[in-house]
Amino acid sequence: MEYRELGSLGVSVIGLGTLRAFDVTEESELETRRQIIENCISEKINFIDSAAMYGASEKAVGVTTEGKRDQFYLATKVRIEGKEAGEQQIAQSFENFDTDYIDLLQIHNLIDYETHLPTLERLKDEGKIGMIGVTAMVPDAYPTIMDLMRSGRIDTVQIPYNVVQREVEEGVLPLAEALGIGIMVMEPLKKGRYVKELKGEPDLSPLKEFGIQTWAQALLSWVVSDSRVSITIPATSRPERITENALSGSLGALPQELRDYVREETVRLL
Ligand SMILES: NC(=O)c1ccc[n+]([C@@H]2O[C@H](COP(=O)([O-])OP(=O)(O)OC[C@H]3O[C@@H](n4cnc5c(N)ncnc54)[C@H](OP(=O)(O)O)[C@@H]3O)[C@@H](O)[C@H]2O)c1
């Protein structure tokens, strides 16, 4: 597994997302997530992203990483309007994770970011959180994101970047590289659609020599082949996919012609 800098942390370039996949409460479902966490440890995945708005996900992360917390960096997000409501939501995140320290606290989709930034700066000064981040899903938000990057108030940015959504190549990624800001990539598989909903079977033969055996691996390799990306965080509810996805973190950068091939083959089958 390759490790890269995400702000002040050394993170596995393939991490774990938890949207939908960890929104579970039944013991049998939690047991499957425990296996996911075990497989992350075996595959040297050391970073988990959650959010206050992901239903039971934070709590499921807290329960399934119990006793193994030293193996993972934890990230979550605040998403609510108002100072007190934000403080309450953040306090709940600490409780859900069952921790007194969160490595990265992000402002979800920039919701009320001007209110939450001073709260997060105070928590960072108090040593309760390690880093401050923001997330954004739409290119309309990128000018604000870039202003925040230049302000020196944030350590990380979470954005979508995949074979189809490439807007960040223009401004966000070059600026992050220049300023040393960590880039976390959400939706590398477009919520699984670029694997599960293609019109036909992608032709993997040009990629086999590179060690790629599945289309999910091709898509993840496409993302992390950009060295400006610190980490991507595919979510899954299936333990065996941790091993499958982790492989893309140890293959190195795809040669440009193979990267182009992965993009063209996906677009052809959309
Ligand atoms: N605004 C924000 O801040 C924001 C927005 C979106 C996402 N995020 C973060 O980014 C993370 C990733 O995004 P996402 O979960 O929406 O999308 P994603 O990671 O692109 O796709 C997840 C889906 O892909 C499937 N999948 C995973 N590995 C696979 C494989 N090897 N083969 C086939 N299917 C596979 C999973 O289904 P199975 O369960 O069947 O494996 C899951 O449904 C989220 O979990 C969240 O932490 C943040």
PDB file of C-alpha atoms and ligand atoms in Angstrom:
ATOM      1  CA  MET A   1       0.000   0.000   0.000  1.00  0.00           C
ATOM      2  CA  GLU A   2       1.294   3.436  -0.935  1.00  0.00           C
ATOM      3  CA  TYR A   3       1.068   6.207   1.686  1.00  0.00           C
ATOM      4  CA  ARG A   4       0.758   9.900   0.900  1.00  0.00           C
ATOM      5  CA  GLU A   5       0.494  13.095   2.901  1.00  0.00           C
ATOM      6  CA  LEU A   6      -3.001  14.314   3.737  1.00  0.00           C
ATOM      7  CA  GLY A   7      -2.159  17.526   5.548  1.00  0.00           C
ATOM      8  CA  SER A   8      -0.116  16.368   8.536  1.00  0.00           C
ATOM      9  CA  LEU A   9      -1.096  12.679   8.276  1.00  0.00           C
ATOM     10  CA  GLY A  10       0.486   9.809   6.355  1.00  0.00           C
ATOM     11  CA  VAL A  11      -2.529   8.038   4.861  1.00  0.00           C
ATOM     12  CA  SER A  12      -3.047   4.980   2.704  1.00  0.00           C
ATOM     13  CA  VAL A  13      -3.873   6.202  -0.787  1.00  0.00           C
ATOM     14  CA  ILE A  14      -6.951   3.920  -0.677  1.00  0.00           C
ATOM     15  CA  GLY A  15      -9.082   4.679   2.390  1.00  0.00           C
ATOM     16  CA  LEU A  16     -12.606   3.715   3.430  1.00  0.00           C
ATOM     17  CA  GLY A  17     -15.809   5.698   2.825  1.00  0.00           C
ATOM     18  CA  THR A  18     -18.897   4.919   4.895  1.00  0.00           C
ATOM     19  CA  LEU A  19     -21.843   6.663   3.208  1.00  0.00           C
ATOM     20  CA  ARG A  20     -24.733   4.125   3.085  1.00  0.00           C
ATOM     21  CA  ALA A  21     -22.299   1.194   3.519  1.00  0.00           C
ATOM     22  CA  PHE A  22     -21.949   1.732   7.317  1.00  0.00           C
ATOM     23  CA  ASP A  23     -25.461   3.029   7.989  1.00  0.00           C
ATOM     24  CA  VAL A  24     -26.370  -0.154   9.858  1.00  0.00           C
ATOM     25  CA  THR A  25     -27.463  -1.068  13.371  1.00  0.00           C
ATOM     26  CA  GLU A  26     -28.336  -4.803  13.294  1.00  0.00           C
ATOM     27  CA  GLU A  27     -25.723  -7.017  14.955  1.00  0.00           C
ATOM     28  CA  SER A  28     -25.405  -9.270  11.861  1.00  0.00           C
ATOM     29  CA  GLU A  29     -24.796  -6.210   9.678  1.00  0.00           C
ATOM     30  CA  LEU A  30     -22.284  -4.827  12.167  1.00  0.00           C
ATOM     31  CA  GLU A  31     -20.466  -8.172  12.103  1.00  0.00           C
ATOM     32  CA  THR A  32     -19.945  -7.779   8.338  1.00  0.00           C
ATOM     33  CA  ARG A  33     -18.550  -4.272   8.954  1.00  0.00           C
ATOM     34  CA  ARG A  34     -16.189  -5.714  11.590  1.00  0.00           C
ATOM     35  CA  GLN A  35     -14.876  -7.971   8.846  1.00  0.00           C
ATOM     36  CA  ILE A  36     -14.495  -4.911   6.586  1.00  0.00           C
ATOM     37  CA  ILE A  37     -12.427  -3.241   9.318  1.00  0.00           C
ATOM     38  CA  GLU A  38     -10.330  -6.416   9.769  1.00  0.00           C
ATOM     39  CA  ASN A  39      -9.690  -6.503   6.024  1.00  0.00           C
ATOM     40  CA  CYS A  40      -8.692  -2.817   6.091  1.00  0.00           C
ATOM     41  CA  ILE A  41      -6.112  -3.654   8.744  1.00  0.00           C
ATOM     42  CA  SER A  42      -4.800  -6.604   6.696  1.00  0.00           C
ATOM     43  CA  GLU A  43      -4.596  -4.401   3.592  1.00  0.00           C
ATOM     44  CA  LYS A  44      -2.926  -1.536   5.512  1.00  0.00           C
ATOM     45  CA  ILE A  45      -5.833   0.875   4.937  1.00  0.00           C
ATOM     46  CA  ASN A  46      -5.557   3.414   7.753  1.00  0.00           C
ATOM     47  CA  PHE A  47      -8.190   6.098   7.117  1.00  0.00           C
ATOM     48  CA  ILE A  48     -12.001   6.136   7.517  1.00  0.00           C
ATOM     49  CA  ASP A  49     -14.300   8.965   6.422  1.00  0.00           C
ATOM     50  CA  SER A  50     -17.764   9.389   7.932  1.00  0.00           C
ATOM     51  CA  ALA A  51     -20.248  12.211   8.556  1.00  0.00           C
ATOM     52  CA  ALA A  52     -22.849  13.277  11.070  1.00  0.00           C
ATOM     53  CA  MET A  53     -25.430  13.008   8.286  1.00  0.00           C
ATOM     54  CA  TYR A  54     -24.682   9.374   7.348  1.00  0.00           C
ATOM     55  CA  GLY A  55     -27.350   7.867   9.600  1.00  0.00           C
ATOM     56  CA  ALA A  56     -25.829   5.295  11.952  1.00  0.00           C
ATOM     57  CA  SER A  57     -22.460   5.314  10.162  1.00  0.00           C
ATOM     58  CA  GLU A  58     -20.382   7.171  12.784  1.00  0.00           C
ATOM     59  CA  LYS A  59     -21.699   4.878  15.495  1.00  0.00           C
ATOM     60  CA  ALA A  60     -21.026   1.789  13.379  1.00  0.00           C
ATOM     61  CA  VAL A  61     -17.453   3.010  12.813  1.00  0.00           C
ATOM     62  CA  GLY A  62     -17.085   3.562  16.563  1.00  0.00           C
ATOM     63  CA  VAL A  63     -18.367   0.076  17.428  1.00  0.00           C
ATOM     64  CA  THR A  64     -16.495  -1.829  14.732  1.00  0.00           C
ATOM     65  CA  THR A  65     -13.118  -0.145  15.361  1.00  0.00           C
ATOM     66  CA  GLU A  66     -13.326  -0.649  19.119  1.00  0.00           C
ATOM     67  CA  GLY A  67      -9.971  -1.874  20.410  1.00  0.00           C
ATOM     68  CA  LYS A  68      -8.377  -1.133  17.019  1.00  0.00           C
ATOM     69  CA  ARG A  69      -8.498   2.638  17.110  1.00  0.00           C
ATOM     70  CA  ASP A  70      -4.711   3.008  16.984  1.00  0.00           C
ATOM     71  CA  GLN A  71      -4.785   1.492  13.479  1.00  0.00           C
ATOM     72  CA  PHE A  72      -6.980   4.207  11.957  1.00  0.00           C
ATOM     73  CA  TYR A  73      -7.285   7.937  11.418  1.00  0.00           C
ATOM     74  CA  LEU A  74     -10.923   9.017  11.712  1.00  0.00           C
ATOM     75  CA  ALA A  75     -12.600  11.816   9.771  1.00  0.00           C
ATOM     76  CA  THR A  76     -16.124  13.142   9.982  1.00  0.00           C
ATOM     77  CA  LYS A  77     -18.188  16.154   8.947  1.00  0.00           C
ATOM     78  CA  VAL A  78     -20.442  18.764  10.492  1.00  0.00           C
ATOM     79  CA  ARG A  79     -23.532  19.645   8.470  1.00  0.00           C
ATOM     80  CA  ILE A  80     -26.038  21.922  10.109  1.00  0.00           C
ATOM     81  CA  GLU A  81     -26.742  25.646  10.347  1.00  0.00           C
ATOM     82  CA  GLY A  82     -25.844  27.641  13.451  1.00  0.00           C
ATOM     83  CA  LYS A  83     -23.004  27.787  15.967  1.00  0.00           C
ATOM     84  CA  GLU A  84     -24.668  25.940  18.851  1.00  0.00           C
ATOM     85  CA  ALA A  85     -26.267  23.341  16.605  1.00  0.00           C
ATOM     86  CA  GLY A  86     -22.859  22.775  15.013  1.00  0.00           C
ATOM     87  CA  GLU A  87     -21.170  22.396  18.403  1.00  0.00           C
ATOM     88  CA  GLN A  88     -23.848  19.913  19.473  1.00  0.00           C
ATOM     89  CA  GLN A  89     -23.490  17.898  16.288  1.00  0.00           C
ATOM     90  CA  ILE A  90     -19.698  17.770  16.685  1.00  0.00           C
ATOM     91  CA  ALA A  91     -20.073  16.695  20.331  1.00  0.00           C
ATOM     92  CA  GLN A  92     -22.355  13.891  19.138  1.00  0.00           C
ATOM     93  CA  SER A  93     -19.704  12.791  16.605  1.00  0.00           C
ATOM     94  CA  PHE A  94     -17.151  12.397  19.431  1.00  0.00           C
ATOM     95  CA  GLU A  95     -19.719  10.323  21.308  1.00  0.00           C
ATOM     96  CA  ASN A  96     -20.621   8.206  18.273  1.00  0.00           C
ATOM     97  CA  PHE A  97     -16.980   7.416  17.542  1.00  0.00           C
ATOM     98  CA  ASP A  98     -16.446   6.910  21.304  1.00  0.00           C
ATOM     99  CA  THR A  99     -13.290   8.997  21.205  1.00  0.00           C
ATOM    100  CA  ASP A 100     -11.845  12.196  22.650  1.00  0.00           C
ATOM    101  CA  TYR A 101      -9.836  13.004  19.513  1.00  0.00           C
ATOM    102  CA  ILE A 102     -10.884  13.213  15.842  1.00  0.00           C
ATOM    103  CA  ASP A 103      -8.126  13.449  13.252  1.00  0.00           C
ATOM    104  CA  LEU A 104     -10.070  15.464  10.677  1.00  0.00           C
ATOM    105  CA  LEU A 105     -13.283  17.473  11.075  1.00  0.00           C
ATOM    106  CA  GLN A 106     -14.733  18.691   7.773  1.00  0.00           C
ATOM    107  CA  ILE A 107     -17.466  21.167   6.950  1.00  0.00           C
ATOM    108  CA  HIS A 108     -19.899  19.166   4.829  1.00  0.00           C
ATOM    109  CA  ASN A 109     -20.623  20.794   1.457  1.00  0.00           C
ATOM    110  CA  LEU A 110     -19.568  24.160   2.958  1.00  0.00           C
ATOM    111  CA  ILE A 111     -22.851  24.377   4.921  1.00  0.00           C
ATOM    112  CA  ASP A 112     -22.588  27.480   7.150  1.00  0.00           C
ATOM    113  CA  TYR A 113     -18.798  27.320   6.908  1.00  0.00           C
ATOM    114  CA  GLU A 114     -18.251  30.872   8.158  1.00  0.00           C
ATOM    115  CA  THR A 115     -19.951  29.904  11.435  1.00  0.00           C
ATOM    116  CA  HIS A 116     -18.239  26.524  11.843  1.00  0.00           C
ATOM    117  CA  LEU A 117     -14.668  27.551  11.007  1.00  0.00           C
ATOM    118  CA  PRO A 118     -14.060  29.402  14.316  1.00  0.00           C
ATOM    119  CA  THR A 119     -15.500  26.412  16.218  1.00  0.00           C
ATOM    120  CA  LEU A 120     -13.151  24.038  14.426  1.00  0.00           C
ATOM    121  CA  GLU A 121     -10.199  26.401  14.952  1.00  0.00           C
ATOM    122  CA  ARG A 122     -10.938  26.425  18.677  1.00  0.00           C
ATOM    123  CA  LEU A 123     -11.157  22.614  18.790  1.00  0.00           C
ATOM    124  CA  LYS A 124      -7.855  22.362  16.909  1.00  0.00           C
ATOM    125  CA  ASP A 125      -6.196  24.800  19.360  1.00  0.00           C
ATOM    126  CA  GLU A 126      -7.547  22.726  22.248  1.00  0.00           C
ATOM    127  CA  GLY A 127      -6.045  19.570  20.712  1.00  0.00           C
ATOM    128  CA  LYS A 128      -9.440  17.875  20.261  1.00  0.00           C
ATOM    129  CA  ILE A 129      -9.211  17.657  16.472  1.00  0.00           C
ATOM    130  CA  GLY A 130      -6.110  17.299  14.342  1.00  0.00           C
ATOM    131  CA  MET A 131      -7.090  19.013  11.096  1.00  0.00           C
ATOM    132  CA  ILE A 132      -9.819  21.130   9.519  1.00  0.00           C
ATOM    133  CA  GLY A 133     -11.294  20.299   6.117  1.00  0.00           C
ATOM    134  CA  VAL A 134     -14.105  21.226   3.768  1.00  0.00           C
ATOM    135  CA  THR A 135     -16.057  19.151   1.271  1.00  0.00           C
ATOM    136  CA  ALA A 136     -17.845  20.205  -1.907  1.00  0.00           C
ATOM    137  CA  MET A 137     -19.755  18.264  -4.534  1.00  0.00           C
ATOM    138  CA  VAL A 138     -20.344  20.828  -7.275  1.00  0.00           C
ATOM    139  CA  PRO A 139     -17.983  22.973  -9.391  1.00  0.00           C
ATOM    140  CA  ASP A 140     -19.965  26.105  -8.397  1.00  0.00           C
ATOM    141  CA  ALA A 141     -18.398  25.713  -4.948  1.00  0.00           C
ATOM    142  CA  TYR A 142     -14.811  25.541  -6.191  1.00  0.00           C
ATOM    143  CA  PRO A 143     -14.119  29.319  -6.181  1.00  0.00           C
ATOM    144  CA  THR A 144     -15.074  29.419  -2.473  1.00  0.00           C
ATOM    145  CA  ILE A 145     -13.019  26.283  -1.821  1.00  0.00           C
ATOM    146  CA  MET A 146     -10.006  27.891  -3.491  1.00  0.00           C
ATOM    147  CA  ASP A 147     -10.417  31.103  -1.462  1.00  0.00           C
ATOM    148  CA  LEU A 148     -10.460  28.987   1.701  1.00  0.00           C
ATOM    149  CA  MET A 149      -7.354  27.124   0.554  1.00  0.00           C
ATOM    150  CA  ARG A 150      -5.525  30.441   0.055  1.00  0.00           C
ATOM    151  CA  SER A 151      -6.732  31.706   3.470  1.00  0.00           C
ATOM    152  CA  GLY A 152      -4.574  29.126   5.271  1.00  0.00           C
ATOM    153  CA  ARG A 153      -7.522  28.102   7.475  1.00  0.00           C
ATOM    154  CA  ILE A 154      -8.022  24.580   6.095  1.00  0.00           C
ATOM    155  CA  ASP A 155      -5.775  21.531   5.864  1.00  0.00           C
ATOM    156  CA  THR A 156      -7.785  19.315   3.506  1.00  0.00           C
ATOM    157  CA  VAL A 157     -10.374  19.465   0.732  1.00  0.00           C
ATOM    158  CA  GLN A 158     -12.731  16.634  -0.239  1.00  0.00           C
ATOM    159  CA  ILE A 159     -14.047  16.747  -3.817  1.00  0.00           C
ATOM    160  CA  PRO A 160     -15.347  14.356  -6.509  1.00  0.00           C
ATOM    161  CA  TYR A 161     -12.755  13.316  -9.103  1.00  0.00           C
ATOM    162  CA  ASN A 162     -13.274  10.404 -11.468  1.00  0.00           C
ATOM    163  CA  VAL A 163     -12.998   9.467 -15.128  1.00  0.00           C
ATOM    164  CA  VAL A 164     -15.986  11.704 -15.974  1.00  0.00           C
ATOM    165  CA  GLN A 165     -15.942  14.488 -13.345  1.00  0.00           C
ATOM    166  CA  ARG A 166     -12.605  16.192 -13.962  1.00  0.00           C
ATOM    167  CA  GLU A 167     -13.331  19.872 -13.210  1.00  0.00           C
ATOM    168  CA  VAL A 168     -10.850  19.921 -10.288  1.00  0.00           C
ATOM    169  CA  GLU A 169      -7.978  19.397 -12.741  1.00  0.00           C
ATOM    170  CA  GLU A 170      -8.313  23.070 -13.754  1.00  0.00           C
ATOM    171  CA  GLY A 171      -7.957  24.921 -10.444  1.00  0.00           C
ATOM    172  CA  VAL A 172      -8.360  22.921  -7.251  1.00  0.00           C
ATOM    173  CA  LEU A 173      -5.677  20.271  -7.831  1.00  0.00           C
ATOM    174  CA  PRO A 174      -2.903  22.654  -9.008  1.00  0.00           C
ATOM    175  CA  LEU A 175      -3.623  25.002  -6.093  1.00  0.00           C
ATOM    176  CA  ALA A 176      -3.587  22.127  -3.590  1.00  0.00           C
ATOM    177  CA  GLU A 177      -0.227  21.023  -4.917  1.00  0.00           C
ATOM    178  CA  ALA A 178       1.182  24.560  -4.693  1.00  0.00           C
ATOM    179  CA  LEU A 179      -0.076  25.066  -1.127  1.00  0.00           C
ATOM    180  CA  GLY A 180       0.497  21.534   0.191  1.00  0.00           C
ATOM    181  CA  ILE A 181      -3.195  21.009   0.979  1.00  0.00           C
ATOM    182  CA  GLY A 182      -4.463  17.436   1.225  1.00  0.00           C
ATOM    183  CA  ILE A 183      -6.903  16.211  -1.419  1.00  0.00           C
ATOM    184  CA  MET A 184      -9.442  13.536  -0.545  1.00  0.00           C
ATOM    185  CA  VAL A 185     -11.430  12.143  -3.467  1.00  0.00           C
ATOM    186  CA  MET A 186     -15.071  11.165  -2.883  1.00  0.00           C
ATOM    187  CA  GLU A 187     -17.133   8.991  -5.246  1.00  0.00           C
ATOM    188  CA  PRO A 188     -14.249   7.432  -7.195  1.00  0.00           C
ATOM    189  CA  LEU A 189     -16.722   4.850  -8.583  1.00  0.00           C
ATOM    190  CA  LYS A 190     -19.565   7.382  -8.944  1.00  0.00           C
ATOM    191  CA  LYS A 191     -21.474   5.631  -6.160  1.00  0.00           C
ATOM    192  CA  GLY A 192     -20.665   2.301  -7.827  1.00  0.00           C
ATOM    193  CA  ARG A 193     -22.393   3.238 -11.095  1.00  0.00           C
ATOM    194  CA  TYR A 194     -19.231   3.133 -13.225  1.00  0.00           C
ATOM    195  CA  VAL A 195     -18.816  -0.508 -12.222  1.00  0.00           C
ATOM    196  CA  LYS A 196     -22.330  -1.836 -11.719  1.00  0.00           C
ATOM    197  CA  GLU A 197     -24.306   0.091 -14.328  1.00  0.00           C
ATOM    198  CA  LEU A 198     -22.180  -0.050 -17.466  1.00  0.00           C
ATOM    199  CA  LYS A 199     -23.929  -1.095 -20.712  1.00  0.00           C
ATOM    200  CA  GLY A 200     -21.524  -3.959 -21.234  1.00  0.00           C
ATOM    201  CA  GLU A 201     -18.381  -5.653 -19.969  1.00  0.00           C
ATOM    202  CA  PRO A 202     -15.323  -3.398 -20.135  1.00  0.00           C
ATOM    203  CA  ASP A 203     -12.333  -4.915 -21.890  1.00  0.00           C
ATOM    204  CA  LEU A 204      -9.659  -5.409 -19.238  1.00  0.00           C
ATOM    205  CA  SER A 205      -7.063  -6.982 -21.516  1.00  0.00           C
ATOM    206  CA  PRO A 206      -4.838  -3.869 -21.995  1.00  0.00           C
ATOM    207  CA  LEU A 207      -4.697  -3.471 -18.183  1.00  0.00           C
ATOM    208  CA  LYS A 208      -3.888  -7.060 -17.187  1.00  0.00           C
ATOM    209  CA  GLU A 209      -0.149  -6.606 -17.624  1.00  0.00           C
ATOM    210  CA  PHE A 210      -0.327  -3.735 -15.138  1.00  0.00           C
ATOM    211  CA  GLY A 211      -1.892  -6.053 -12.537  1.00  0.00           C
ATOM    212  CA  ILE A 212      -5.476  -4.788 -12.850  1.00  0.00           C
ATOM    213  CA  GLN A 213      -8.087  -7.548 -12.741  1.00  0.00           C
ATOM    214  CA  THR A 214     -11.409  -5.724 -12.219  1.00  0.00           C
ATOM    215  CA  TRP A 215     -13.006  -2.521 -13.485  1.00  0.00           C
ATOM    216  CA  ALA A 216     -13.248  -1.089  -9.964  1.00  0.00           C
ATOM    217  CA  GLN A 217      -9.461  -1.455  -9.711  1.00  0.00           C
ATOM    218  CA  ALA A 218      -9.076   0.289 -13.083  1.00  0.00           C
ATOM    219  CA  LEU A 219     -11.203   3.240 -11.923  1.00  0.00           C
ATOM    220  CA  LEU A 220      -9.436   3.548  -8.566  1.00  0.00           C
ATOM    221  CA  SER A 221      -6.042   3.331 -10.237  1.00  0.00           C
ATOM    222  CA  TRP A 222      -7.132   6.101 -12.605  1.00  0.00           C
ATOM    223  CA  VAL A 223      -7.860   8.357  -9.608  1.00  0.00           C
ATOM    224  CA  VAL A 224      -4.704   7.702  -7.591  1.00  0.00           C
ATOM    225  CA  SER A 225      -2.479   7.888 -10.671  1.00  0.00           C
ATOM    226  CA  ASP A 226      -2.762  11.653 -10.189  1.00  0.00           C
ATOM    227  CA  SER A 227      -0.066  12.367  -7.608  1.00  0.00           C
ATOM    228  CA  ARG A 228      -1.941  15.467  -6.400  1.00  0.00           C
ATOM    229  CA  VAL A 229      -4.560  13.128  -4.902  1.00  0.00           C
ATOM    230  CA  SER A 230      -3.699  12.251  -1.298  1.00  0.00           C
ATOM    231  CA  ILE A 231      -6.367   9.576  -0.826  1.00  0.00           C
ATOM    232  CA  THR A 232      -9.592   8.229  -2.267  1.00  0.00           C
ATOM    233  CA  ILE A 233     -12.248   6.622  -0.100  1.00  0.00           C
ATOM    234  CA  PRO A 234     -14.404   4.043  -1.925  1.00  0.00           C
ATOM    235  CA  ALA A 235     -17.259   2.775   0.247  1.00  0.00           C
ATOM    236  CA  THR A 236     -18.359  -0.833   0.304  1.00  0.00           C
ATOM    237  CA  SER A 237     -20.650  -3.079   2.308  1.00  0.00           C
ATOM    238  CA  ARG A 238     -18.766  -6.199   1.161  1.00  0.00           C
ATOM    239  CA  PRO A 239     -15.579  -7.279   2.966  1.00  0.00           C
ATOM    240  CA  GLU A 240     -14.010  -8.964  -0.076  1.00  0.00           C
ATOM    241  CA  ARG A 241     -14.087  -5.677  -1.972  1.00  0.00           C
ATOM    242  CA  ILE A 242     -11.657  -4.148   0.508  1.00  0.00           C
ATOM    243  CA  THR A 243      -8.954  -6.499  -0.775  1.00  0.00           C
ATOM    244  CA  GLU A 244     -10.000  -5.876  -4.367  1.00  0.00           C
ATOM    245  CA  ASN A 245      -9.970  -2.080  -3.992  1.00  0.00           C
ATOM    246  CA  ALA A 246      -6.777  -1.971  -1.930  1.00  0.00           C
ATOM    247  CA  LEU A 247      -4.788  -3.451  -4.798  1.00  0.00           C
ATOM    248  CA  SER A 248      -5.027  -0.124  -6.645  1.00  0.00           C
ATOM    249  CA  GLY A 249      -3.016   1.430  -3.831  1.00  0.00           C
ATOM    250  CA  SER A 250       0.031  -0.664  -4.598  1.00  0.00           C
ATOM    251  CA  LEU A 251       0.260  -0.640  -8.394  1.00  0.00           C
ATOM    252  CA  GLY A 252       1.904   2.754  -8.898  1.00  0.00           C
ATOM    253  CA  ALA A 253       0.781   5.326 -11.477  1.00  0.00           C
ATOM    254  CA  LEU A 254      -0.860   4.066 -14.649  1.00  0.00           C
ATOM    255  CA  PRO A 255       1.022   5.122 -17.799  1.00  0.00           C
ATOM    256  CA  GLN A 256      -0.867   7.978 -19.517  1.00  0.00           C
ATOM    257  CA  GLU A 257      -2.078   5.812 -22.412  1.00  0.00           C
ATOM    258  CA  LEU A 258      -3.651   3.302 -20.014  1.00  0.00           C
ATOM    259  CA  ARG A 259      -5.198   6.121 -17.973  1.00  0.00           C
ATOM    260  CA  ASP A 260      -6.754   7.468 -21.189  1.00  0.00           C
ATOM    261  CA  TYR A 261      -7.944   3.960 -22.027  1.00  0.00           C
ATOM    262  CA  VAL A 262      -9.763   3.559 -18.683  1.00  0.00           C
ATOM    263  CA  ARG A 263     -11.557   6.873 -19.210  1.00  0.00           C
ATOM    264  CA  GLU A 264     -12.504   6.126 -22.845  1.00  0.00           C
ATOM    265  CA  GLU A 265     -13.683   2.590 -22.078  1.00  0.00           C
ATOM    266  CA  THR A 266     -15.876   3.822 -19.202  1.00  0.00           C
ATOM    267  CA  VAL A 267     -17.384   6.628 -21.294  1.00  0.00           C
ATOM    268  CA  ARG A 268     -18.036   4.153 -24.145  1.00  0.00           C
ATOM    269  CA  LEU A 269     -20.094   1.968 -21.792  1.00  0.00           C
ATOM    270  CA  LEU A 270     -22.051   4.673 -19.941  1.00  0.00           C
TER     271      LEU A 270
HETATM  272  N1  LIG B   1     -20.287  15.792   0.104  1.00  0.00           N
HETATM  273  C1  LIG B   1     -19.481  14.913   0.642  1.00  0.00           C
HETATM  274  O1  LIG B   1     -18.717  15.244   1.533  1.00  0.00           O
HETATM  275  C2  LIG B   1     -19.480  13.498   0.128  1.00  0.00           C
HETATM  276  C3  LIG B   1     -20.371  13.126  -0.890  1.00  0.00           C
HETATM  277  C4  LIG B   1     -20.310  11.821  -1.367  1.00  0.00           C
HETATM  278  C5  LIG B   1     -19.406  10.911  -0.816  1.00  0.00           C
HETATM  279  N2  LIG B   1     -18.579  11.300   0.202  1.00  0.00           N
HETATM  280  C6  LIG B   1     -17.623  10.333   0.817  1.00  0.00           C
HETATM  281  O2  LIG B   1     -16.987   9.611  -0.220  1.00  0.00           O
HETATM  282  C7  LIG B   1     -17.180   8.206  -0.013  1.00  0.00           C
HETATM  283  C8  LIG B   1     -17.239   7.486  -1.337  1.00  0.00           C
HETATM  284  O3  LIG B   1     -18.355   7.916  -2.101  1.00  0.00           O
HETATM  285  P1  LIG B   1     -19.645   7.004  -2.374  1.00  0.00           P
HETATM  286  O4  LIG B   1     -19.711   5.981  -1.302  1.00  0.00           O
HETATM  287  O5  LIG B   1     -20.811   7.882  -2.577  1.00  0.00           O
HETATM  288  O6  LIG B   1     -19.330   6.367  -3.782  1.00  0.00           O
HETATM  289  P2  LIG B   1     -18.222   5.364  -4.339  1.00  0.00           P
HETATM  290  O7  LIG B   1     -17.177   5.086  -3.330  1.00  0.00           O
HETATM  291  O8  LIG B   1     -17.840   5.912  -5.670  1.00  0.00           O
HETATM  292  O9  LIG B   1     -19.067   4.066  -4.590  1.00  0.00           O
HETATM  293  C9  LIG B   1     -19.543   3.280  -3.539  1.00  0.00           C
HETATM  294  C10 LIG B   1     -20.354   2.142  -4.136  1.00  0.00           C
HETATM  295  O10 LIG B   1     -19.500   1.380  -4.975  1.00  0.00           O
HETATM  296  C11 LIG B   1     -19.674  -0.003  -4.717  1.00  0.00           C
HETATM  297  N3  LIG B   1     -18.348  -0.624  -4.769  1.00  0.00           N
HETATM  298  C12 LIG B   1     -17.281  -0.407  -3.965  1.00  0.00           C
HETATM  299  N4  LIG B   1     -16.255  -1.173  -4.358  1.00  0.00           N
HETATM  300  C13 LIG B   1     -16.686  -1.903  -5.411  1.00  0.00           C
HETATM  301  C14 LIG B   1     -16.102  -2.896  -6.231  1.00  0.00           C
HETATM  302  N5  LIG B   1     -14.835  -3.282  -6.052  1.00  0.00           N
HETATM  303  N6  LIG B   1     -16.850  -3.445  -7.229  1.00  0.00           N
HETATM  304  C15 LIG B   1     -18.124  -3.064  -7.416  1.00  0.00           C
HETATM  305  N7  LIG B   1     -18.741  -2.123  -6.673  1.00  0.00           N
HETATM  306  C16 LIG B   1     -18.025  -1.552  -5.675  1.00  0.00           C
HETATM  307  C17 LIG B   1     -20.299  -0.115  -3.358  1.00  0.00           C
HETATM  308  O11 LIG B   1     -21.290  -1.112  -3.393  1.00  0.00           O
HETATM  309  P3  LIG B   1     -21.164  -2.428  -2.457  1.00  0.00           P
HETATM  310  O12 LIG B   1     -21.564  -1.978  -1.090  1.00  0.00           O
HETATM  311  O13 LIG B   1     -22.124  -3.366  -3.098  1.00  0.00           O
HETATM  312  O14 LIG B   1     -19.726  -2.885  -2.531  1.00  0.00           O
HETATM  313  C18 LIG B   1     -20.964   1.252  -3.128  1.00  0.00           C
HETATM  314  O15 LIG B   1     -22.332   1.192  -3.436  1.00  0.00           O
HETATM  315  C19 LIG B   1     -18.476   8.146   0.788  1.00  0.00           C
HETATM  316  O16 LIG B   1     -18.641   6.895   1.414  1.00  0.00           O
HETATM  317  C20 LIG B   1     -18.280   9.309   1.728  1.00  0.00           C
HETATM  318  O17 LIG B   1     -17.427   8.904   2.793  1.00  0.00           O
HETATM  319  C21 LIG B   1     -18.587  12.586   0.662  1.00  0.00           C
END
